[in-house]
């Protein structure tokens, strides 16, 4: 290897292991009969490449295993030879990097990535395709990119909408992505679109053709897929540069000949990593106008081509991608190297997977299109809007995802910890209210010296441990409503506690199933600590009871993990929601959309509609009512 070949390695060797392994092997071969990389004395190139390797933990770990003995010998020699002032400078930079990310340790995850050349500036990007709404997997990518740009380093976060496939993309999705990021507290410093760079990408496609590194291919899709799988070269692989340029122009025009072709990068025919087997980098689309560029373009770049080209062009320094792209990282690096573009460092992190959940936008869209769910914001959907509508708060969502950290370990999580983190957020501030199911309501007559002759109201705290939540009026009367399940558990003469009032004796229970009514004798001098049963109740007089719908939801699919070949319809849960009509206390009439409350002894609920959130004529035969969605607490999963 000559100095001109060694010099670019200073930048390249900071990449992930898959992309640097061939370079490590080349260095090992180069050092078979050499002490130094270039010449007969320790040179600047030795120090620079050693520093690049030392800053890459994956590279250091591999070298020290000794599988490349010549490189290991050279590396160890340099470690002992590098001047003390250089080592001191390295250690100072490493210490500074660790200090910047130390704050993340309190979140329970390690953020000590030591991003390469971070001292020169950090620019991350979030790169969603506007073909659906953001799901919780996207949230992790967005929050990690935001974290490293704005918290770990004083850098820049770019949002780039990857709008290269007009058949799937809509303005609606594009707007929703920007709104959802804002809801999560993510503020990109710059917003761009891949379509902003269509002219530049076209120029890069021309360059890669002229350099002999791409070819036009009219092989049918099924044959192409089969040839790639078997490692067979396309019959069009050896077309001349002139012929490829001519056909690419036909593709650009959308002519009959052009529509029969795609453009493929000439990487490899039979590489064990199938992602490197001559991927398609441009294809035609004349059926659907682009939502931003209209019908100007008849050809569109594929993600694998546009991503590295535009990342480099926009000044992105560190591209964080989920591990599903790991096999494509060498491909990303190939485009950077082949087109001689500015280096972009890649970091892989594990995407979030949950049991009984799928995050495929194509499958999620299918549920929406077939009416299996109410929409992209259905509380059963794993979209940002779905989990928010279910009752997940943004602080809890951010906290949970950041706790996962940028680890590469792929795990499938239960929803328990997800919702448990939310409970910690809402429990201290959720106002307490009371609800009795209408179908299970039992009429109770209150007797005794303490029984109110007339209904009255008293101001009570909305939260027993947080006076800042405020107060509400609680009605007391001699006629109450209790839950059927409570009434069935009572015994004649038993002393019970009416929560937030006092004790009472059960004096008579009317026969029948369900129990229609019972009588209680108040005993406000009784000790609430001695009773076994503490029950919720509502005064049937002295207040306007508020009708409410209490909704609960189950998983959309019955299988813990969908396999790649599973048919979605085979595993759809036939019953995913339940609804009960209930009566709520009069104070709940003031609740509005997105409020979060706790119904005593029932759980936490998010208000999907308050009484004042109904539009005229929208309420239907039931009239205006509260619509409440049960929020999982982490104890029993999502149900």
CSV table of C-alpha atoms in Angstrom, one decimal, residues 110-354:
chain,number,residue,atom,x,y,z
A,110,UNK,CA,-24.5,3.8,29.0
A,111,UNK,CA,-24.0,6.6,26.5
A,112,UNK,CA,-20.3,6.4,26.5
A,113,UNK,CA,-20.0,6.0,22.8
A,114,UNK,CA,-17.1,8.4,22.4
A,115,UNK,CA,-18.3,9.6,19.0
A,116,UNK,CA,-15.5,9.9,16.5
A,117,UNK,CA,-14.0,13.4,16.1
A,118,UNK,CA,-16.8,14.9,18.2
A,119,UNK,CA,-14.5,17.7,19.1
A,120,UNK,CA,-14.8,18.9,15.4
A,121,UNK,CA,-18.6,19.2,15.8
A,122,UNK,CA,-21.5,16.8,15.9
A,123,UNK,CA,-24.4,16.8,13.4
A,124,UNK,CA,-26.9,14.1,13.7
A,125,UNK,CA,-30.0,13.5,11.6
A,126,UNK,CA,-33.4,11.9,11.9
A,127,UNK,CA,-34.5,10.4,8.6
A,128,UNK,CA,-38.1,9.2,8.5
A,129,UNK,CA,-40.0,8.3,5.3
A,130,UNK,CA,-43.4,10.1,5.2
A,131,UNK,CA,-45.3,6.9,4.4
A,132,UNK,CA,-47.0,6.6,7.7
A,133,UNK,CA,-47.2,8.0,11.3
A,134,UNK,CA,-44.2,7.7,13.6
A,135,UNK,CA,-44.2,4.7,15.9
A,136,UNK,CA,-42.3,4.0,19.1
A,137,UNK,CA,-39.4,2.6,17.1
A,138,UNK,CA,-39.0,5.9,15.3
A,139,UNK,CA,-39.2,7.7,18.6
A,140,UNK,CA,-36.1,5.9,19.8
A,141,UNK,CA,-34.1,6.9,16.7
A,142,UNK,CA,-35.4,10.5,17.0
A,143,UNK,CA,-34.7,10.8,20.7
A,144,UNK,CA,-31.2,9.3,20.5
A,145,UNK,CA,-30.3,11.6,17.6
A,146,UNK,CA,-31.7,14.5,19.6
A,147,UNK,CA,-29.8,13.5,22.7
A,148,UNK,CA,-26.4,13.3,21.0
A,149,UNK,CA,-26.9,16.5,19.1
A,150,UNK,CA,-28.3,18.6,21.9
A,151,UNK,CA,-27.5,17.1,25.3
A,152,UNK,CA,-24.3,15.1,25.0
A,153,UNK,CA,-22.7,17.6,22.6
A,154,UNK,CA,-23.5,21.1,21.6
A,155,UNK,CA,-24.3,20.0,18.0
A,156,UNK,CA,-27.0,20.2,15.4
A,157,UNK,CA,-30.0,17.9,14.7
A,158,UNK,CA,-31.3,17.8,11.2
A,159,UNK,CA,-34.7,16.4,10.3
A,160,UNK,CA,-34.8,15.1,6.7
A,161,UNK,CA,-38.0,13.7,5.3
A,162,UNK,CA,-36.9,10.9,3.0
A,163,UNK,CA,-39.5,11.4,0.3
A,164,UNK,CA,-38.2,9.3,-2.5
A,165,UNK,CA,-41.2,7.0,-3.1
A,166,UNK,CA,-44.3,9.0,-4.2
A,167,UNK,CA,-46.4,5.8,-4.3
A,168,UNK,CA,-46.4,5.6,-0.5
A,169,UNK,CA,-45.9,9.1,0.7
A,170,UNK,CA,-48.4,11.8,1.6
A,171,UNK,CA,-48.4,15.4,2.8
A,172,UNK,CA,-50.5,14.2,5.7
A,173,UNK,CA,-47.8,11.9,7.0
A,174,UNK,CA,-45.1,14.5,6.5
A,175,UNK,CA,-47.1,17.0,8.6
A,176,UNK,CA,-47.8,14.4,11.3
A,177,UNK,CA,-44.1,13.5,11.7
A,178,UNK,CA,-43.2,17.2,12.3
A,179,UNK,CA,-46.1,17.5,14.8
A,180,UNK,CA,-45.2,14.3,16.7
A,181,UNK,CA,-41.6,15.4,17.0
A,182,UNK,CA,-42.7,18.7,18.5
A,183,UNK,CA,-45.0,16.8,20.9
A,184,UNK,CA,-42.0,14.8,22.1
A,185,UNK,CA,-40.0,18.0,22.7
A,186,UNK,CA,-37.7,17.4,19.8
A,187,UNK,CA,-36.8,20.6,17.9
A,188,UNK,CA,-34.7,20.0,14.8
A,189,UNK,CA,-32.3,22.8,14.0
A,190,UNK,CA,-32.9,22.3,10.3
A,191,UNK,CA,-35.7,20.6,8.3
A,192,UNK,CA,-35.0,19.4,4.8
A,193,UNK,CA,-36.3,16.9,2.3
A,194,UNK,CA,-34.5,14.3,0.2
A,195,UNK,CA,-36.5,15.8,-2.7
A,196,UNK,CA,-34.5,19.0,-2.2
A,197,UNK,CA,-31.5,17.1,-3.6
A,198,UNK,CA,-33.0,15.3,-6.6
A,199,UNK,CA,-30.9,17.3,-9.0
A,200,UNK,CA,-27.7,16.6,-7.0
A,201,UNK,CA,-28.6,12.9,-6.7
A,202,UNK,CA,-29.1,12.8,-10.4
A,203,UNK,CA,-25.7,14.3,-10.9
A,204,UNK,CA,-24.2,11.7,-8.6
A,205,UNK,CA,-25.9,8.9,-10.5
A,206,UNK,CA,-24.4,10.2,-13.8
A,207,UNK,CA,-21.0,10.3,-12.1
A,208,UNK,CA,-21.3,6.7,-10.8
A,209,UNK,CA,-22.3,5.5,-14.3
A,210,UNK,CA,-19.4,7.4,-15.9
A,211,UNK,CA,-17.0,5.8,-13.4
A,212,UNK,CA,-18.2,2.4,-14.5
A,213,UNK,CA,-19.8,1.6,-11.1
A,214,UNK,CA,-23.4,1.4,-12.1
A,215,UNK,CA,-25.4,-0.2,-15.0
A,216,UNK,CA,-29.0,-0.1,-16.3
A,217,UNK,CA,-30.8,-3.4,-16.0
A,218,UNK,CA,-34.1,-4.5,-17.6
A,219,UNK,CA,-34.1,-7.9,-15.9
A,220,UNK,CA,-37.6,-8.7,-14.6
A,221,UNK,CA,-38.1,-8.4,-10.8
A,222,UNK,CA,-38.5,-12.1,-10.1
A,223,UNK,CA,-35.4,-13.1,-12.1
A,224,UNK,CA,-33.4,-10.3,-10.6
A,225,UNK,CA,-34.4,-11.4,-7.1
A,226,UNK,CA,-33.5,-15.0,-7.9
A,227,UNK,CA,-30.1,-14.1,-9.4
A,228,UNK,CA,-29.2,-11.9,-6.4
A,229,UNK,CA,-30.1,-14.8,-4.1
A,230,UNK,CA,-28.0,-17.3,-6.0
A,231,UNK,CA,-25.1,-14.9,-6.7
A,232,UNK,CA,-25.5,-14.9,-10.5
A,233,UNK,CA,-24.4,-11.9,-12.5
A,234,UNK,CA,-27.1,-10.0,-14.5
A,235,UNK,CA,-26.8,-10.4,-18.3
A,236,UNK,CA,-26.7,-6.5,-18.4
A,237,UNK,CA,-23.8,-6.1,-16.0
A,238,UNK,CA,-21.3,-5.5,-18.7
A,239,UNK,CA,-23.1,-2.9,-20.6
A,240,UNK,CA,-20.9,0.0,-21.8
A,241,UNK,CA,-20.8,3.3,-20.0
A,242,UNK,CA,-22.3,5.0,-23.1
A,243,UNK,CA,-25.2,2.5,-23.2
A,244,UNK,CA,-25.9,2.9,-19.5
A,245,UNK,CA,-25.9,6.7,-19.8
A,246,UNK,CA,-28.3,6.5,-22.8
A,247,UNK,CA,-30.7,4.2,-21.0
A,248,UNK,CA,-30.6,6.3,-17.8
A,249,UNK,CA,-31.7,9.3,-19.8
A,250,UNK,CA,-34.6,7.2,-21.2
A,251,UNK,CA,-35.5,6.4,-17.6
A,252,UNK,CA,-35.4,10.1,-16.8
A,253,UNK,CA,-37.8,10.7,-19.7
A,254,UNK,CA,-40.1,7.9,-18.5
A,255,UNK,CA,-40.0,6.4,-22.1
A,256,UNK,CA,-41.1,2.9,-22.8
A,257,UNK,CA,-37.5,1.6,-22.9
A,258,UNK,CA,-36.7,3.6,-19.7
A,259,UNK,CA,-39.6,2.1,-17.8
A,260,UNK,CA,-38.3,-1.4,-18.4
A,261,UNK,CA,-35.0,-0.6,-16.7
A,262,UNK,CA,-33.7,0.3,-13.2
A,263,UNK,CA,-30.2,1.5,-12.3
A,264,UNK,CA,-28.0,-0.9,-10.2
A,265,UNK,CA,-24.7,-0.2,-8.4
A,266,UNK,CA,-21.9,-2.5,-9.4
A,267,UNK,CA,-20.7,-3.7,-6.0
A,268,UNK,CA,-20.6,-7.4,-6.1
A,269,UNK,CA,-22.3,-10.4,-7.7
A,270,UNK,CA,-21.8,-13.0,-5.0
A,271,UNK,CA,-20.7,-11.3,-1.7
A,272,UNK,CA,-21.8,-13.4,1.3
A,273,UNK,CA,-23.5,-10.2,2.5
A,274,UNK,CA,-26.5,-10.1,0.1
A,275,UNK,CA,-27.0,-6.4,0.7
A,276,UNK,CA,-23.9,-5.9,-1.4
A,277,UNK,CA,-25.1,-7.8,-4.4
A,278,UNK,CA,-25.6,-5.0,-7.0
A,279,UNK,CA,-28.4,-3.1,-5.2
A,280,UNK,CA,-30.9,-1.1,-7.2
A,281,UNK,CA,-30.2,2.6,-6.8
A,282,UNK,CA,-32.8,4.3,-9.1
A,283,UNK,CA,-36.2,3.2,-10.4
A,284,UNK,CA,-38.9,4.8,-12.5
A,285,UNK,CA,-42.3,5.9,-11.3
A,286,UNK,CA,-44.7,7.7,-13.6
A,287,UNK,CA,-48.0,6.6,-12.0
A,288,UNK,CA,-47.9,8.8,-8.9
A,289,UNK,CA,-47.0,12.5,-8.8
A,290,UNK,CA,-44.6,13.5,-6.1
A,291,UNK,CA,-46.4,15.4,-3.3
A,292,UNK,CA,-43.7,18.1,-3.5
A,293,UNK,CA,-42.2,18.0,-7.0
A,294,UNK,CA,-45.3,16.9,-8.9
A,295,UNK,CA,-44.5,15.3,-12.3
A,296,UNK,CA,-41.1,16.9,-12.8
A,297,UNK,CA,-39.2,13.6,-12.1
A,298,UNK,CA,-39.9,10.2,-13.6
A,299,UNK,CA,-37.0,8.6,-11.8
A,300,UNK,CA,-36.4,8.4,-8.0
A,301,UNK,CA,-33.3,7.4,-6.0
A,302,UNK,CA,-33.6,4.4,-3.6
A,303,UNK,CA,-32.9,4.9,0.1
A,304,UNK,CA,-29.6,3.0,0.0
A,305,UNK,CA,-28.2,5.5,-2.5
A,306,UNK,CA,-29.8,8.7,-1.4
A,307,UNK,CA,-29.0,8.2,2.3
A,308,UNK,CA,-25.2,8.3,2.3
A,309,UNK,CA,-25.0,10.8,-0.6
A,310,UNK,CA,-27.3,13.3,1.1
A,311,UNK,CA,-25.9,12.6,4.6
A,312,UNK,CA,-22.5,13.6,3.3
A,313,UNK,CA,-23.7,16.6,1.3
A,314,UNK,CA,-25.7,18.0,4.2
A,315,UNK,CA,-22.8,17.8,6.6
A,316,UNK,CA,-24.1,15.0,8.8
A,317,UNK,CA,-21.2,13.8,11.0
A,318,UNK,CA,-22.8,10.8,12.8
A,319,UNK,CA,-25.7,8.8,11.4
A,320,UNK,CA,-27.4,6.7,14.1
A,321,UNK,CA,-29.3,3.8,12.6
A,322,UNK,CA,-31.0,0.7,14.0
A,323,UNK,CA,-29.3,-2.6,13.8
A,324,UNK,CA,-31.6,-3.7,11.0
A,325,UNK,CA,-29.3,-1.7,8.7
A,326,UNK,CA,-26.1,-3.3,9.9
A,327,UNK,CA,-25.7,-5.5,6.9
A,328,UNK,CA,-26.1,-2.4,4.7
A,329,UNK,CA,-23.4,-0.4,6.5
A,330,UNK,CA,-20.6,-1.6,4.1
A,331,UNK,CA,-22.9,-0.6,1.2
A,332,UNK,CA,-23.3,2.9,2.8
A,333,UNK,CA,-19.5,3.1,3.1
A,334,UNK,CA,-19.0,1.9,-0.5
A,335,UNK,CA,-21.0,4.8,-1.9
A,336,UNK,CA,-19.0,7.3,0.3
A,337,UNK,CA,-15.7,5.8,-0.9
A,338,UNK,CA,-16.7,5.3,-4.6
A,339,UNK,CA,-18.1,8.8,-5.0
A,340,UNK,CA,-15.2,10.2,-3.0
A,341,UNK,CA,-17.7,12.0,-0.6
A,342,UNK,CA,-17.0,13.4,2.9
A,343,UNK,CA,-16.9,10.7,5.5
A,344,UNK,CA,-20.0,10.1,7.7
A,345,UNK,CA,-19.6,7.9,10.8
A,346,UNK,CA,-22.3,5.3,11.5
A,347,UNK,CA,-23.6,4.1,14.9
A,348,UNK,CA,-26.0,1.2,15.2
A,349,UNK,CA,-28.5,0.8,18.0
A,350,UNK,CA,-31.1,-1.8,18.7
A,351,UNK,CA,-34.6,-0.9,17.8
A,352,UNK,CA,-37.3,-1.3,20.4
A,353,UNK,CA,-39.4,-4.5,20.0
A,354,UNK,CA,-42.4,-5.4,22.2
